[in-house]
PDB file of N, CA and C and ligand atoms in Angstrom:
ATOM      1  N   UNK A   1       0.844  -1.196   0.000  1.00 60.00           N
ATOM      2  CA  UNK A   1       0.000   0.000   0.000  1.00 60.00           C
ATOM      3  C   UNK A   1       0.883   1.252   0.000  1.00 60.00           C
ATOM      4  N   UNK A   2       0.897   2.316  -0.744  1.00 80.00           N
ATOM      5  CA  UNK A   2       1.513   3.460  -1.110  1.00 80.00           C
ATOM      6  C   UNK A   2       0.555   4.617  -0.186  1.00 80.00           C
ATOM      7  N   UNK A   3       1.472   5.192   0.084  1.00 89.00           N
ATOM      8  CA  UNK A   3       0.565   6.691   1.046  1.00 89.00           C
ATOM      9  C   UNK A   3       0.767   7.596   0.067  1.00 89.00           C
ATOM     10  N   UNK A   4      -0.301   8.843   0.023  1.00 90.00           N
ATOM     11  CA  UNK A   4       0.200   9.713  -1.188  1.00 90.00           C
ATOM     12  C   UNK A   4       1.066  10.914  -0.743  1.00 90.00           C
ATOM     13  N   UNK A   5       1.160  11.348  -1.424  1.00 93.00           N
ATOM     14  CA  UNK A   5       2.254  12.630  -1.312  1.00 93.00           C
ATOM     15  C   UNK A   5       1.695  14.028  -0.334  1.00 93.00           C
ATOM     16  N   UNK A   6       2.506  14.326   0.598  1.00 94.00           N
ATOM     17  CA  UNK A   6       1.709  15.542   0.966  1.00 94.00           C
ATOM     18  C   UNK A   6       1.530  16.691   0.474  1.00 94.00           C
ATOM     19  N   UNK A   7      -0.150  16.904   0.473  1.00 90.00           N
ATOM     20  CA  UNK A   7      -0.885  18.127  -0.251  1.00 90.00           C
ATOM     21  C   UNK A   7      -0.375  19.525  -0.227  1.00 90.00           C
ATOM     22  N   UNK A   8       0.328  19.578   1.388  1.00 93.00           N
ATOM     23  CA  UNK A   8       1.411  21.069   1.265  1.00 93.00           C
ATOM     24  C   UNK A   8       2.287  21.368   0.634  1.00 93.00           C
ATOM     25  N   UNK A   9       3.254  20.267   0.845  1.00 97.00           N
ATOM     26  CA  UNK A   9       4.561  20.042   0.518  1.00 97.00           C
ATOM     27  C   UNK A   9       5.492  19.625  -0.575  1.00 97.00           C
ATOM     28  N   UNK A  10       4.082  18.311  -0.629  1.00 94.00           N
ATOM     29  CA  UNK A  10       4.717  17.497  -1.754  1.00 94.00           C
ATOM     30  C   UNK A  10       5.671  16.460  -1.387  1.00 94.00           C
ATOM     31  N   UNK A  11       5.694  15.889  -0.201  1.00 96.00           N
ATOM     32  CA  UNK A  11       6.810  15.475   0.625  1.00 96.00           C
ATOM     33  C   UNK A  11       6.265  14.010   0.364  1.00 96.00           C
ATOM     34  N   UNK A  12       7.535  13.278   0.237  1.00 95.00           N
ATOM     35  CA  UNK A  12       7.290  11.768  -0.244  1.00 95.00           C
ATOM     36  C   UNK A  12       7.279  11.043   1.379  1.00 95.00           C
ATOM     37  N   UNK A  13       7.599  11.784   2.261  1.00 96.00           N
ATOM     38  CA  UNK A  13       7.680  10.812   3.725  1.00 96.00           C
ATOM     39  C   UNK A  13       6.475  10.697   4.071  1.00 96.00           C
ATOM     40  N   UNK A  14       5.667  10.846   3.906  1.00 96.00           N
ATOM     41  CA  UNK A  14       4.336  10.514   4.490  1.00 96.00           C
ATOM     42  C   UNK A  14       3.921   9.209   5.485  1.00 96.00           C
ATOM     43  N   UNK A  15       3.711   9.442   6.917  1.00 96.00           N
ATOM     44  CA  UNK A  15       3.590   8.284   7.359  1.00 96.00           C
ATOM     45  C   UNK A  15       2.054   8.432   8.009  1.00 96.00           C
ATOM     46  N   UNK A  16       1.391   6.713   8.976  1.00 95.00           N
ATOM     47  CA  UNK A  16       0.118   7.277   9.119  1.00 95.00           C
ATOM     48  C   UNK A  16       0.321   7.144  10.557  1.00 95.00           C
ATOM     49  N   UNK A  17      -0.474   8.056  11.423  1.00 95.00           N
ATOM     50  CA  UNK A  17      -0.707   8.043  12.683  1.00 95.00           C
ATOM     51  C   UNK A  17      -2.243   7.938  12.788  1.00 95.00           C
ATOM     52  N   UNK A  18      -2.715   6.608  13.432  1.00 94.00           N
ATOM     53  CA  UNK A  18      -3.841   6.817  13.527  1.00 94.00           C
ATOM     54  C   UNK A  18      -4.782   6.379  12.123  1.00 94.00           C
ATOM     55  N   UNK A  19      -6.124   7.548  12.030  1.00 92.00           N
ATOM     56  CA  UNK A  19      -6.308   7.727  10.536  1.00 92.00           C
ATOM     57  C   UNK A  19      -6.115   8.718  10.248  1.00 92.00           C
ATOM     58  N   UNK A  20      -5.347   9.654  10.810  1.00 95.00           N
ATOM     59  CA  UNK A  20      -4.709  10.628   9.915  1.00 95.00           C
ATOM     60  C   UNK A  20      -3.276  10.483   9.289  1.00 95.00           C
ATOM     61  N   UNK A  21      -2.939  10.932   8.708  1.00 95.00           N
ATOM     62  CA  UNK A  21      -1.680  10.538   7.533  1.00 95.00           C
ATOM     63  C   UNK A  21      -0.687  11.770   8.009  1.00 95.00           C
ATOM     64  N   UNK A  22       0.392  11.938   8.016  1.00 96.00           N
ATOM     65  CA  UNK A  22       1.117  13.040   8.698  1.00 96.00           C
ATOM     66  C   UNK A  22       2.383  13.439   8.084  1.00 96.00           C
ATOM     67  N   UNK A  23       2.625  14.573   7.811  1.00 97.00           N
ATOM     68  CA  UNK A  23       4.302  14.994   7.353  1.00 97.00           C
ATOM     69  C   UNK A  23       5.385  15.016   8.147  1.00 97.00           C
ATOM     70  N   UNK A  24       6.423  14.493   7.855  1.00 97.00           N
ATOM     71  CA  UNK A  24       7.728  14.609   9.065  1.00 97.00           C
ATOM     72  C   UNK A  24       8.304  16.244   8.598  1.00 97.00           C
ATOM     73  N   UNK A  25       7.754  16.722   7.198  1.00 97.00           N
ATOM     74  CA  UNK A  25       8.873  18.139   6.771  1.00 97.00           C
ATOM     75  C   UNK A  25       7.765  19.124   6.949  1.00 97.00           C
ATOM     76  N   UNK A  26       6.916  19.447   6.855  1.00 97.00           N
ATOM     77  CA  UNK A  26       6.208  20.441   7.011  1.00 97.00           C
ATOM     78  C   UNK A  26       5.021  20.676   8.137  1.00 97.00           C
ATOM     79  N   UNK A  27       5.270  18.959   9.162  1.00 96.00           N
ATOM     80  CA  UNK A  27       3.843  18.746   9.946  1.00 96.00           C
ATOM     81  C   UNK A  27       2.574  18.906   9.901  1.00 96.00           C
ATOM     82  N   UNK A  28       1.979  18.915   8.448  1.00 95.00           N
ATOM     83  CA  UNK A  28       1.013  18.502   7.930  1.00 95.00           C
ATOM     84  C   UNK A  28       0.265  17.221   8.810  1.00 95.00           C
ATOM     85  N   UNK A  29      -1.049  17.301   8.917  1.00 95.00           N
ATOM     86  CA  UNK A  29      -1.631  16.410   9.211  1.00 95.00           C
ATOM     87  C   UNK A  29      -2.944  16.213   8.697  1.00 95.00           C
ATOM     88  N   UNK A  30      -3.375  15.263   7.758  1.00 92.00           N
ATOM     89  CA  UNK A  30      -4.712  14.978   7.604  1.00 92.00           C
ATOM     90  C   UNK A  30      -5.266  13.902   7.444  1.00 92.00           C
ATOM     91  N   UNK A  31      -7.096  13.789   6.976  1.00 90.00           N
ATOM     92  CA  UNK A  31      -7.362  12.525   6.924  1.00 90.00           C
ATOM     93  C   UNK A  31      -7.416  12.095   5.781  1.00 90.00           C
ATOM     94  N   UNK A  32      -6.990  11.351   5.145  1.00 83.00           N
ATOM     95  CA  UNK A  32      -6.903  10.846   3.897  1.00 83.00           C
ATOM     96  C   UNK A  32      -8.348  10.197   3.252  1.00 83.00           C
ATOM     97  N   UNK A  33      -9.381  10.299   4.645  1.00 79.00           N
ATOM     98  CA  UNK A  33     -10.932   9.784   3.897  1.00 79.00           C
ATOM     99  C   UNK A  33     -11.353  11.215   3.392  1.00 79.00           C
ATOM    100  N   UNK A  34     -11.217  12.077   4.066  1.00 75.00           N
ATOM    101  CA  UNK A  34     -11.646  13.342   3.844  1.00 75.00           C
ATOM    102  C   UNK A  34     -10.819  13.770   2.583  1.00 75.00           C
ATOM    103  N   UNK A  35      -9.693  13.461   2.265  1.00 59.00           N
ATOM    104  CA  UNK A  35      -8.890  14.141   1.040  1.00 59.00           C
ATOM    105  C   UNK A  35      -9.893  13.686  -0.480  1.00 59.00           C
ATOM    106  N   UNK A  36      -9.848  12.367  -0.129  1.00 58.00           N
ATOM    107  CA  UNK A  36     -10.887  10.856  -1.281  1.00 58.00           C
ATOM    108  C   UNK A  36     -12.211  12.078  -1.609  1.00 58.00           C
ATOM    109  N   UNK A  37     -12.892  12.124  -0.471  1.00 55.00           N
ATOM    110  CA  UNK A  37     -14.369  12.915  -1.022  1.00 55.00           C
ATOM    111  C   UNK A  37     -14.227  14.319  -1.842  1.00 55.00           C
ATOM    112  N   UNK A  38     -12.901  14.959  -1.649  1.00 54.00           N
ATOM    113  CA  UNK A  38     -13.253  16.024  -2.515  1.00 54.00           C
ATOM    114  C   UNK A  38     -12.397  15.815  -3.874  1.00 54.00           C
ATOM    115  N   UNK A  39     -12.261  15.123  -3.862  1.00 57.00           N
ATOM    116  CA  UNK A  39     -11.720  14.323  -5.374  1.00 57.00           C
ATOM    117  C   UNK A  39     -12.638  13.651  -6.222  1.00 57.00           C
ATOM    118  N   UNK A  40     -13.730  13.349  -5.486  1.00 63.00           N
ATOM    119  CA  UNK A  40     -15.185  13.148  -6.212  1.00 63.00           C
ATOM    120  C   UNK A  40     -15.713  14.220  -7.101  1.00 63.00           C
ATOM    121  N   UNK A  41     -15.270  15.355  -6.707  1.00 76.00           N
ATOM    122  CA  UNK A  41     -15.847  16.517  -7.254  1.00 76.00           C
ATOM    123  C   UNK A  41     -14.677  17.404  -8.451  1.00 76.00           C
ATOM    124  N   UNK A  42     -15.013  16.599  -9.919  1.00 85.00           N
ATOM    125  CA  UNK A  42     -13.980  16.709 -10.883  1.00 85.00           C
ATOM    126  C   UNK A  42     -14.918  17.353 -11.910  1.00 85.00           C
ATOM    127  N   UNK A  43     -14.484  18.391 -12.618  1.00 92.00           N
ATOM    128  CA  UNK A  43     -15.184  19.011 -13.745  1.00 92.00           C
ATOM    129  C   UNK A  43     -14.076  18.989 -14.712  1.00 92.00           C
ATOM    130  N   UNK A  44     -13.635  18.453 -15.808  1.00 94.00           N
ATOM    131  CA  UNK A  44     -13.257  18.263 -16.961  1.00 94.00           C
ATOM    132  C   UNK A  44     -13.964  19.326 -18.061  1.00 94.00           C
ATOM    133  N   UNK A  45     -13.111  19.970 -18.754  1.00 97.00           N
ATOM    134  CA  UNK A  45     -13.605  20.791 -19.807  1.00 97.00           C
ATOM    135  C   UNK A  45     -13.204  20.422 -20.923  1.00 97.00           C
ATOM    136  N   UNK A  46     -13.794  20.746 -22.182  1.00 97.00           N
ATOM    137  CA  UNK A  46     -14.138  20.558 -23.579  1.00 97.00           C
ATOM    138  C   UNK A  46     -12.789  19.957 -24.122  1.00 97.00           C
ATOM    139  N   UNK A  47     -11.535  20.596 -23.596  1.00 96.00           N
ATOM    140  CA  UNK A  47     -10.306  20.189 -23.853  1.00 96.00           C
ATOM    141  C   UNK A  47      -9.496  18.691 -23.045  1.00 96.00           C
ATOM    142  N   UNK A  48     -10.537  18.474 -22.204  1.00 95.00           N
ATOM    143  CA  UNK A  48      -9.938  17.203 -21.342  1.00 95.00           C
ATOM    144  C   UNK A  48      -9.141  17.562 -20.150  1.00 95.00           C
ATOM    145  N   UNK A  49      -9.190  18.797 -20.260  1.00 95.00           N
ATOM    146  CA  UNK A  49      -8.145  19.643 -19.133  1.00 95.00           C
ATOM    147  C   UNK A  49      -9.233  20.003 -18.085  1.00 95.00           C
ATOM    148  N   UNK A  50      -8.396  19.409 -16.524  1.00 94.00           N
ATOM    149  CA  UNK A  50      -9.128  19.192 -15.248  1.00 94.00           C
ATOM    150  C   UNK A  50      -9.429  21.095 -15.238  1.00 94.00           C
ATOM    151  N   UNK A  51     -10.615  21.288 -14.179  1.00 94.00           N
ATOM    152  CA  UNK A  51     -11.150  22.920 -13.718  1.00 94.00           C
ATOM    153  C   UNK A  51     -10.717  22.937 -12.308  1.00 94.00           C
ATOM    154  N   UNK A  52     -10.284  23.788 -11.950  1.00 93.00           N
ATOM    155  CA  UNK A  52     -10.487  24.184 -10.395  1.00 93.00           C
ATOM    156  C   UNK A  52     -11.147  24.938 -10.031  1.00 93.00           C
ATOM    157  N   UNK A  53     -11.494  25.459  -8.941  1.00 94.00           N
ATOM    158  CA  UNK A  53     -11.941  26.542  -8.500  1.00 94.00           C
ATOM    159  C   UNK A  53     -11.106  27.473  -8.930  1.00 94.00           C
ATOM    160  N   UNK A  54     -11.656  29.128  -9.004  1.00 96.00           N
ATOM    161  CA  UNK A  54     -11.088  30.235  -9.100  1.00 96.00           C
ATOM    162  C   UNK A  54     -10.509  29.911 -11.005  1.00 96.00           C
ATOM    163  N   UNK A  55     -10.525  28.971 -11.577  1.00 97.00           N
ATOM    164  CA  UNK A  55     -10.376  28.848 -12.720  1.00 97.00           C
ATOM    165  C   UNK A  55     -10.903  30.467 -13.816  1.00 97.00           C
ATOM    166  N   UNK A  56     -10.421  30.805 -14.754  1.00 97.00           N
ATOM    167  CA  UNK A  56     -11.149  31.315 -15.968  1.00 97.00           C
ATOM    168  C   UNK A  56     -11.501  30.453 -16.839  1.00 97.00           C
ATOM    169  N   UNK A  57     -12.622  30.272 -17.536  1.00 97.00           N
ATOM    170  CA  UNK A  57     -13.407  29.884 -18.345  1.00 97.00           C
ATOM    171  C   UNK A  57     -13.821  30.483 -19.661  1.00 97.00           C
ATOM    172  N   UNK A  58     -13.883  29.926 -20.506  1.00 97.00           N
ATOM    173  CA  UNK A  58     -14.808  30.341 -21.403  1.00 97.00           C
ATOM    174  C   UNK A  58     -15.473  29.577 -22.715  1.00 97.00           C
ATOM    175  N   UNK A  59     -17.065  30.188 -22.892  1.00 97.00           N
ATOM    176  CA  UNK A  59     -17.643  29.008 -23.625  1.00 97.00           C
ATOM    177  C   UNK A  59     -17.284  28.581 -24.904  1.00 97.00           C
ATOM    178  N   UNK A  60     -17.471  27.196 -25.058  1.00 98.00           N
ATOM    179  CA  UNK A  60     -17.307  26.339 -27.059  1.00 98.00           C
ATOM    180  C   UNK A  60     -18.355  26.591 -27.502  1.00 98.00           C
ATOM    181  N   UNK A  61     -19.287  27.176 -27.144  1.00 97.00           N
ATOM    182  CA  UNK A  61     -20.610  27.310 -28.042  1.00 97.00           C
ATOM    183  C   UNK A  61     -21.320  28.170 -27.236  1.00 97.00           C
ATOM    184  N   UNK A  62     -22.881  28.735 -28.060  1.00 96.00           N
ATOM    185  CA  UNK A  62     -24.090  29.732 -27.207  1.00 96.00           C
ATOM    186  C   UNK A  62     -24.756  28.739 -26.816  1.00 96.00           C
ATOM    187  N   UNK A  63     -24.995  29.203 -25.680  1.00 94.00           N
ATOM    188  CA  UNK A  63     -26.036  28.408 -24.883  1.00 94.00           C
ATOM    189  C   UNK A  63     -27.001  28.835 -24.451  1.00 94.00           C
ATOM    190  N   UNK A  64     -28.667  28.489 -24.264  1.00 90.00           N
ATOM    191  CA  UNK A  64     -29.719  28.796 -23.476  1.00 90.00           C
ATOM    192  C   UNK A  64     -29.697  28.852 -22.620  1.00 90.00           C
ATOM    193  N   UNK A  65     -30.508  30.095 -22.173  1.00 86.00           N
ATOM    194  CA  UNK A  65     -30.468  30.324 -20.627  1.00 86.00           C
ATOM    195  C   UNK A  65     -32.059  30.171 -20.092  1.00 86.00           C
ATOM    196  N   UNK A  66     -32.291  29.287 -19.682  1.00 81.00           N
ATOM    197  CA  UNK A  66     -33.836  29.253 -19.283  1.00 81.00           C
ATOM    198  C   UNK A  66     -33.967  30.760 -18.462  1.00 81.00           C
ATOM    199  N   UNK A  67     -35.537  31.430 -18.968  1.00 81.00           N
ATOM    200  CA  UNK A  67     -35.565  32.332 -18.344  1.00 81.00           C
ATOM    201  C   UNK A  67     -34.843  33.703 -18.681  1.00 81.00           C
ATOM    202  N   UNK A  68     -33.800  34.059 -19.444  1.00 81.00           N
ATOM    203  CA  UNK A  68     -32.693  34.767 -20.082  1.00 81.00           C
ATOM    204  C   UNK A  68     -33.480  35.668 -21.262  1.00 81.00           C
ATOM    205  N   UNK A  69     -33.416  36.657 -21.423  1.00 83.00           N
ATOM    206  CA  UNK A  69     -33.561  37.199 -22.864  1.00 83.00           C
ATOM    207  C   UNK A  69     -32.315  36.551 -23.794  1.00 83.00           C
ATOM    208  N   UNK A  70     -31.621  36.475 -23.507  1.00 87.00           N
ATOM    209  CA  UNK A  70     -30.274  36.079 -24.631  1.00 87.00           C
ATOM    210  C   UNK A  70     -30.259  35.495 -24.293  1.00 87.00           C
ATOM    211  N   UNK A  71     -29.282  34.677 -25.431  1.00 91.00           N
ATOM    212  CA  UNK A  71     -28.034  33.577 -24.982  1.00 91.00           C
ATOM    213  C   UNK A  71     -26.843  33.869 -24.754  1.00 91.00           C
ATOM    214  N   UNK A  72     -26.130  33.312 -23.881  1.00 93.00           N
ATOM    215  CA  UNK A  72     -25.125  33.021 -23.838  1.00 93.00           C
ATOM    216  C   UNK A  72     -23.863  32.702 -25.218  1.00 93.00           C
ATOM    217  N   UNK A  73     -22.823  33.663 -25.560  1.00 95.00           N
ATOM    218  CA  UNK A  73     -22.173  33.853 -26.500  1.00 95.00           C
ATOM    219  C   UNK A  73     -21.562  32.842 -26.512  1.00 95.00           C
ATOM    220  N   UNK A  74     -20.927  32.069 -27.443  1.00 97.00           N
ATOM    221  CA  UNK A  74     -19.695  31.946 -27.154  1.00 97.00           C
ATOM    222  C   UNK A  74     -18.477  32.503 -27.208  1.00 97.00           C
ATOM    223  N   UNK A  75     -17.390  32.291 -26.630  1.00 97.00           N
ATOM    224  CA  UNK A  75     -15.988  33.084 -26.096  1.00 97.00           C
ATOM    225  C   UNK A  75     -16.726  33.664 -24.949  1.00 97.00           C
ATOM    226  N   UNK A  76     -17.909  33.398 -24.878  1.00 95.00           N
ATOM    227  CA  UNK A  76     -17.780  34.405 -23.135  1.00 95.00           C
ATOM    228  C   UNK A  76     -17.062  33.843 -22.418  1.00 95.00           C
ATOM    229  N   UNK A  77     -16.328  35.200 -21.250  1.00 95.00           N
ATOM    230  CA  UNK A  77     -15.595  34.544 -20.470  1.00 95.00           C
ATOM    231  C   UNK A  77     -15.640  34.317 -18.959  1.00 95.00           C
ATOM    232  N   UNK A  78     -16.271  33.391 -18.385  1.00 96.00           N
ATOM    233  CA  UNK A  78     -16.720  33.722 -16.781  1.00 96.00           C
ATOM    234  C   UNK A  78     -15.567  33.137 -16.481  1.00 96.00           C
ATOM    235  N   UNK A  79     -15.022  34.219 -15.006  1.00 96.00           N
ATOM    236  CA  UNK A  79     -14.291  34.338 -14.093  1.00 96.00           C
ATOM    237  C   UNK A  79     -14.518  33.580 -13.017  1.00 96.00           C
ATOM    238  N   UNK A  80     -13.191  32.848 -12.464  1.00 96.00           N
ATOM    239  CA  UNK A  80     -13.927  32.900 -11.068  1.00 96.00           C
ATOM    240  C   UNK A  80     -14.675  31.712 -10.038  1.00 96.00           C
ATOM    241  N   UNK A  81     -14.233  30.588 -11.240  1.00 96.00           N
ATOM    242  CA  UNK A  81     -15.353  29.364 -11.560  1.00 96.00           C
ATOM    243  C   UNK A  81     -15.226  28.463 -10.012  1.00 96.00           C
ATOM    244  N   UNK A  82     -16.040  27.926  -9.716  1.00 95.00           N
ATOM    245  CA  UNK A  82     -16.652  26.891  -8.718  1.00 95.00           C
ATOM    246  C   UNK A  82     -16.996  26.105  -8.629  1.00 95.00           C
ATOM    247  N   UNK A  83     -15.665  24.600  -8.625  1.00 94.00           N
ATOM    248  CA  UNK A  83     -16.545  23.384  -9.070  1.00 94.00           C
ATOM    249  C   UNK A  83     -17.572  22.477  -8.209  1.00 94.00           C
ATOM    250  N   UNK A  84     -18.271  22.405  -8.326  1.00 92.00           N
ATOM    251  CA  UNK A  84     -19.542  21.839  -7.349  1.00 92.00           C
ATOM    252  C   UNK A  84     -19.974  20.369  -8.180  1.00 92.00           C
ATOM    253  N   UNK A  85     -20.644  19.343  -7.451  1.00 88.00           N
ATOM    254  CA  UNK A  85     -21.607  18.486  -8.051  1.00 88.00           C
ATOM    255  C   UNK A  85     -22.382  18.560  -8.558  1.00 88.00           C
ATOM    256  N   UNK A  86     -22.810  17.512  -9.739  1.00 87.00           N
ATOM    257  CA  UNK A  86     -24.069  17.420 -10.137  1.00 87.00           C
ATOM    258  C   UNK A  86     -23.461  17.592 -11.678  1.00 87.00           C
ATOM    259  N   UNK A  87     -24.874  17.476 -12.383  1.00 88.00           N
ATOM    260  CA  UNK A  87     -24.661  17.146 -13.908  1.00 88.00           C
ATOM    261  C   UNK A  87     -23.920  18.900 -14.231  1.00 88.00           C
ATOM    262  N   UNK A  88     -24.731  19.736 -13.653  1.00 93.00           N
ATOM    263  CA  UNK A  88     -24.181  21.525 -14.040  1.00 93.00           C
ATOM    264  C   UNK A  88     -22.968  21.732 -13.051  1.00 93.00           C
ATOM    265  N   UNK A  89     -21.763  20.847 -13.183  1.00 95.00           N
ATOM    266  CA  UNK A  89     -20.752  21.277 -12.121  1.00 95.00           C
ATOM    267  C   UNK A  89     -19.986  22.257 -11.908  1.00 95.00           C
ATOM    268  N   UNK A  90     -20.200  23.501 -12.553  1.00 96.00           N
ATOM    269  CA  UNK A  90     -19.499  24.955 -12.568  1.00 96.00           C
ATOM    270  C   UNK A  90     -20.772  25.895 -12.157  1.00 96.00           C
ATOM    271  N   UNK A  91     -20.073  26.589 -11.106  1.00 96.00           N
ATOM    272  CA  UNK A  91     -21.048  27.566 -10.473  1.00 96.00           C
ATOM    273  C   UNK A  91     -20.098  28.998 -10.653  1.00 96.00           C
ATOM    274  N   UNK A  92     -20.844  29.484 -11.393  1.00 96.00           N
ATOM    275  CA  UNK A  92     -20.083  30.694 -11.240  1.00 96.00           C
ATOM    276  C   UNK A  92     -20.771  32.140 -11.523  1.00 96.00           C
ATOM    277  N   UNK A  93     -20.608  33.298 -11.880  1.00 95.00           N
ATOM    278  CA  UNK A  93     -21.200  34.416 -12.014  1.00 95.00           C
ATOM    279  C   UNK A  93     -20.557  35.380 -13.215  1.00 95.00           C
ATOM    280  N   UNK A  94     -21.690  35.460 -14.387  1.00 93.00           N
ATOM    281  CA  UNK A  94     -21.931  35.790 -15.562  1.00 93.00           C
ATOM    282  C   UNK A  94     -22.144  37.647 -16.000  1.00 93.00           C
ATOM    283  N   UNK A  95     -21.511  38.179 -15.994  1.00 87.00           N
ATOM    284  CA  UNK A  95     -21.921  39.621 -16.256  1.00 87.00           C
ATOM    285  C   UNK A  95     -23.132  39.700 -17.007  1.00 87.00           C
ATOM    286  N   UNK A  96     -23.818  40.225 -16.646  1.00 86.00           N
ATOM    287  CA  UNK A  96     -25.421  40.596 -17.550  1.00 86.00           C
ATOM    288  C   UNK A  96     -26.364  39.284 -17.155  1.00 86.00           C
ATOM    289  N   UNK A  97     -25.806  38.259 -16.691  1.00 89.00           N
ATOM    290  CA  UNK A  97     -26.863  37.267 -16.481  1.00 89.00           C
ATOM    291  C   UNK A  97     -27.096  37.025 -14.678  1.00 89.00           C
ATOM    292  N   UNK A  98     -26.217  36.915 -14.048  1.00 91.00           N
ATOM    293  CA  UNK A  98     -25.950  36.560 -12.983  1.00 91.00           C
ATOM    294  C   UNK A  98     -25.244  35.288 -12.371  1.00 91.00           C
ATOM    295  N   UNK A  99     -25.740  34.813 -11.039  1.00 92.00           N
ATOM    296  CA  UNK A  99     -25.400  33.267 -11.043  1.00 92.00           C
ATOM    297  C   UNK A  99     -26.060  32.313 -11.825  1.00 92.00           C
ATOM    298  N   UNK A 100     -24.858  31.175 -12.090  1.00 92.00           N
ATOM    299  CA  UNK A 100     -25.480  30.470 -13.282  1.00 92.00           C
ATOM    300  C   UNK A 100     -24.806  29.440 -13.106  1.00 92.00           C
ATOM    301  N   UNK A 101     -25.449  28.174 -13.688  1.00 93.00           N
ATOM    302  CA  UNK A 101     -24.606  26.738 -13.501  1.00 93.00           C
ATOM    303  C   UNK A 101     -24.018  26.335 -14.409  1.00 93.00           C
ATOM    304  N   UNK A 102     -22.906  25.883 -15.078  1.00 95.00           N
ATOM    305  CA  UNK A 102     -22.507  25.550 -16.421  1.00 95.00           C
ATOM    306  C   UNK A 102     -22.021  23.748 -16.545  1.00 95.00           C
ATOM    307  N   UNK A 103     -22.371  23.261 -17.896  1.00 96.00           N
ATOM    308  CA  UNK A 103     -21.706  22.481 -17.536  1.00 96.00           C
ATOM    309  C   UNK A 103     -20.263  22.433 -18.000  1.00 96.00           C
ATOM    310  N   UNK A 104     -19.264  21.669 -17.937  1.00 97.00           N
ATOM    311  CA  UNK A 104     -17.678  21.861 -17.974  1.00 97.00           C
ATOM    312  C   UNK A 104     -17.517  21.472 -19.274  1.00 97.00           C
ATOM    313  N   UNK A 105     -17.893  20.479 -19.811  1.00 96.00           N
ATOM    314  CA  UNK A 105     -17.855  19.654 -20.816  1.00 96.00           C
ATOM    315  C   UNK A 105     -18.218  21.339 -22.405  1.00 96.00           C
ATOM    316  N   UNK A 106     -18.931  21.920 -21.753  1.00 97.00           N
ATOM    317  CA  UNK A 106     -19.423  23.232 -22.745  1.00 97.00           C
ATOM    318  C   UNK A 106     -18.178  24.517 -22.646  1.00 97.00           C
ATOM    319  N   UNK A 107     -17.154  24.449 -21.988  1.00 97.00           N
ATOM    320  CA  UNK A 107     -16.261  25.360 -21.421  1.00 97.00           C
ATOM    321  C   UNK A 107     -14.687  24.767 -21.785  1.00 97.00           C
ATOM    322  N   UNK A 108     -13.727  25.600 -21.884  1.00 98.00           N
ATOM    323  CA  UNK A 108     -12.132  25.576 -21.771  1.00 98.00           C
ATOM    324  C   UNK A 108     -11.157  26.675 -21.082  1.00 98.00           C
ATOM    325  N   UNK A 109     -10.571  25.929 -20.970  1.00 97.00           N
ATOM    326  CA  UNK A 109      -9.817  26.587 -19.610  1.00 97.00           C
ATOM    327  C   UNK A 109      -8.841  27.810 -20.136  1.00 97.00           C
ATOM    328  N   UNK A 110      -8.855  28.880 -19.511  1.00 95.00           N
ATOM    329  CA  UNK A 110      -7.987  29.786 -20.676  1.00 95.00           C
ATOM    330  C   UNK A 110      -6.752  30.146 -19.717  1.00 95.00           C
TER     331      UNK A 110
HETATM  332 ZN1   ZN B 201       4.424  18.325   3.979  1.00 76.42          ZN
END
């Protein structure tokens, strides 16, 4: 069984105390069940290239906006992005539209 690398540091010593997992170089300590669950939460964009939070974005195509007088351009560029669950996993906020859900798969990372 391999321990992974620490998330601060990057430090290959990683040992476990307990169920938390711990750094000897930077004294990092966490739980490695808790690290697993937010790794569940992956948004992939149009290019195959992973999103993070705080990401820039912008769209491959116009899209409907239920409710919207317009659509959504494409090259728009929302700032700022928030990856969350669910089929619309980008939460983020749209000049002229407001908050809005996107999905990733419709977006690339700029
Ligand atoms: Zn460390």
């Amino acid at each position: 069984m391999s321990l992974p690398n620490c998330p601060e540091c990057h430090s290959e010593y990683v040992y476990e105390d307990g169920i938390l997992l711990v750094c000897p170089e930077c004294a990092y300590e966490w739980n490695p069940a808790e690290a697993k669950e937010d790794e569940g939460v992956i948004a992939i964009d149009a290019n195959g290239n992973k999103l993070a939070d705080g990401d820039t974005v912008s769209l491959i195509k116009d899209l409907k906006v239920k409710g919207a007088p317009k659509d959504l351009k494409q090259g728009t560029r929302v700032k700022n992005i928030r990856i969350v669950e669910g089929d619309h996993n980008i939460d983020c906020k749209i000049d002229g539209f407001g908050a809005m859900k996107l999905k990733s798969e419709f977006v690339k990372k700029l």
